[in-house]
């Protein structure tokens, strides 16, 4: 029986939508604090001249790169655990730290921003993997100004651990109401899908009610929705229609979702059946890697919710195969787009391909192929082809991961260029795709470590502002197809919905529970 609209906190027993993965077993069940003044200090001094510290003091790093504090910590078993670094930074500048566990870098350039004063102590959290027994955790200053004042290290699921998904959702809901968050669009749809994943875990009815209030701006009581669905981007938020039908049982959401499903019957395609990115003249005959995420996760979820899985599985796998056959190149990555007509200004006259590997376009494809593989039958005839595409992509993603930060670059294969920069949304997408693929057995287990480095890199882009709300930085704004200079010059926003949504999807996959 469907859940009544006012009972939005009900659990999702028997859900037909993809379930969240089980979390890894934590390495320790109780929080243990290690004081910095008791650790091994290299190029730093123990002081007690700023109040609010725990223990007998704190470590003041020397103002030089490479100064470090090394803790020896014990774990009763191997596994993931939360690590909390309590710090103060009375300057206005970030004082980043490199975090290593047993000699392996797990978070490069982790941000330790201003806390307002040297007595304004905050805790920076990282999820790490410990071995059973004795471990070393080193926090090394990554810049010439040294690290922040470091008070202590907490290991385990103690009160210092922040649920960043909840913090992100609460902060976003405080910034925007359902009526002010924006129009019917894929960035808002992406974010709200991520919020729904947090609802699935927390069962906080406010999160689902917020999504419903947003969607009800566009869907009337009769199921009418004022969208023509003449581009793939407009279809992504349709995932929310599937969700709300599942949660409330109200037929209007099915009627609205069917408008997207029926539009695909007449939607223009390439000769091989690939959906054009848009019906507009400027996008005709073009396949953009972004597009596979805009329609195919919606489609397989629609199929499961409304008994149309045969069509949905066949169409979604077909789209991923067609797109992949044209966009994926020898290094495993995908070019941003392909033009069947070769008319676009960016199109190579021989291959039809766009010139660059834009990271978020690749991220969209990586998440879409995982979502579809999760949904289609194990014996689907295109499954082997999709797995080959995914495994080649995983190898390319690993190859171009930034070894210093664990993130990925805006132009993915040109990290050596001085003006390139690591982008937060695609880093979240890659991290999710690799982690989920390992869990499902789609790729080799070693990719879990690649994902963990990516996860710590993305967490390094979170900070808490003076208003107590979270901020996520270095997110590329929406982007057309272009050349290297075009991608590099795209605005880098804070709290852009592309990044917030991708973060929530990633964090619900990887967070320690």
Short mmCIF file of N, CA and C in Angstrom, two decimals, residues 2 7 22 26 77 93 95 136 249 269 283 322-323 336 346 384 403 408 495 502:
data_model
loop_
_atom_site.label_atom_id
_atom_site.label_comp_id
_atom_site.label_asym_id
_atom_site.label_seq_id
_atom_site.Cartn_x
_atom_site.Cartn_y
_atom_site.Cartn_z
N UNK A 2 0.50 2.28 -0.78
CA UNK A 2 1.28 3.49 -0.86
C UNK A 2 1.13 4.31 0.42
N UNK A 7 1.98 11.29 5.64
CA UNK A 7 2.79 10.36 6.42
C UNK A 7 4.13 10.17 5.73
N UNK A 22 24.85 -0.98 1.61
CA UNK A 22 25.23 -1.16 3.00
C UNK A 22 26.57 -0.48 3.26
N UNK A 26 32.48 0.01 10.72
CA UNK A 26 33.44 0.95 11.27
C UNK A 26 34.56 0.23 12.00
N UNK A 77 39.89 -3.30 15.31
CA UNK A 77 39.68 -4.08 14.10
C UNK A 77 39.88 -3.19 12.88
N UNK A 93 43.09 33.32 6.11
CA UNK A 93 43.52 32.44 5.02
C UNK A 93 43.40 30.97 5.42
N UNK A 95 44.61 27.25 5.93
CA UNK A 95 45.88 26.62 6.30
C UNK A 95 45.75 25.11 6.10
N UNK A 136 49.47 4.98 12.38
CA UNK A 136 50.00 6.33 12.49
C UNK A 136 49.17 7.26 11.61
N UNK A 249 1.47 7.56 -3.79
CA UNK A 249 0.46 6.82 -4.54
C UNK A 249 -0.46 7.69 -5.36
N UNK A 269 16.31 11.31 -33.06
CA UNK A 269 17.44 10.43 -32.78
C UNK A 269 18.44 10.46 -33.94
N UNK A 283 21.50 22.15 -31.59
CA UNK A 283 21.88 20.89 -30.95
C UNK A 283 21.48 19.68 -31.79
N UNK A 322 25.16 3.38 -27.48
CA UNK A 322 25.37 4.25 -28.63
C UNK A 322 26.26 5.43 -28.26
N UNK A 323 25.94 6.08 -27.16
CA UNK A 323 26.76 7.22 -26.72
C UNK A 323 28.21 6.77 -26.47
N UNK A 336 33.41 15.30 -24.71
CA UNK A 336 32.17 15.92 -24.22
C UNK A 336 31.00 15.61 -25.15
N UNK A 346 32.50 23.03 -33.14
CA UNK A 346 33.48 22.30 -32.34
C UNK A 346 33.76 20.90 -32.87
N UNK A 384 27.10 -6.95 -20.93
CA UNK A 384 28.54 -7.14 -21.12
C UNK A 384 29.16 -5.93 -21.81
N UNK A 403 47.15 13.26 -7.99
CA UNK A 403 47.75 12.57 -6.84
C UNK A 403 47.86 13.45 -5.61
N UNK A 408 39.66 15.51 -9.40
CA UNK A 408 39.90 15.46 -10.84
C UNK A 408 39.78 16.86 -11.43
N UNK A 495 28.38 26.35 -3.67
CA UNK A 495 27.01 25.86 -3.42
C UNK A 495 26.15 25.82 -4.68
N UNK A 502 25.60 16.28 -6.61
CA UNK A 502 26.61 15.24 -6.79
C UNK A 502 27.23 14.87 -5.45
#
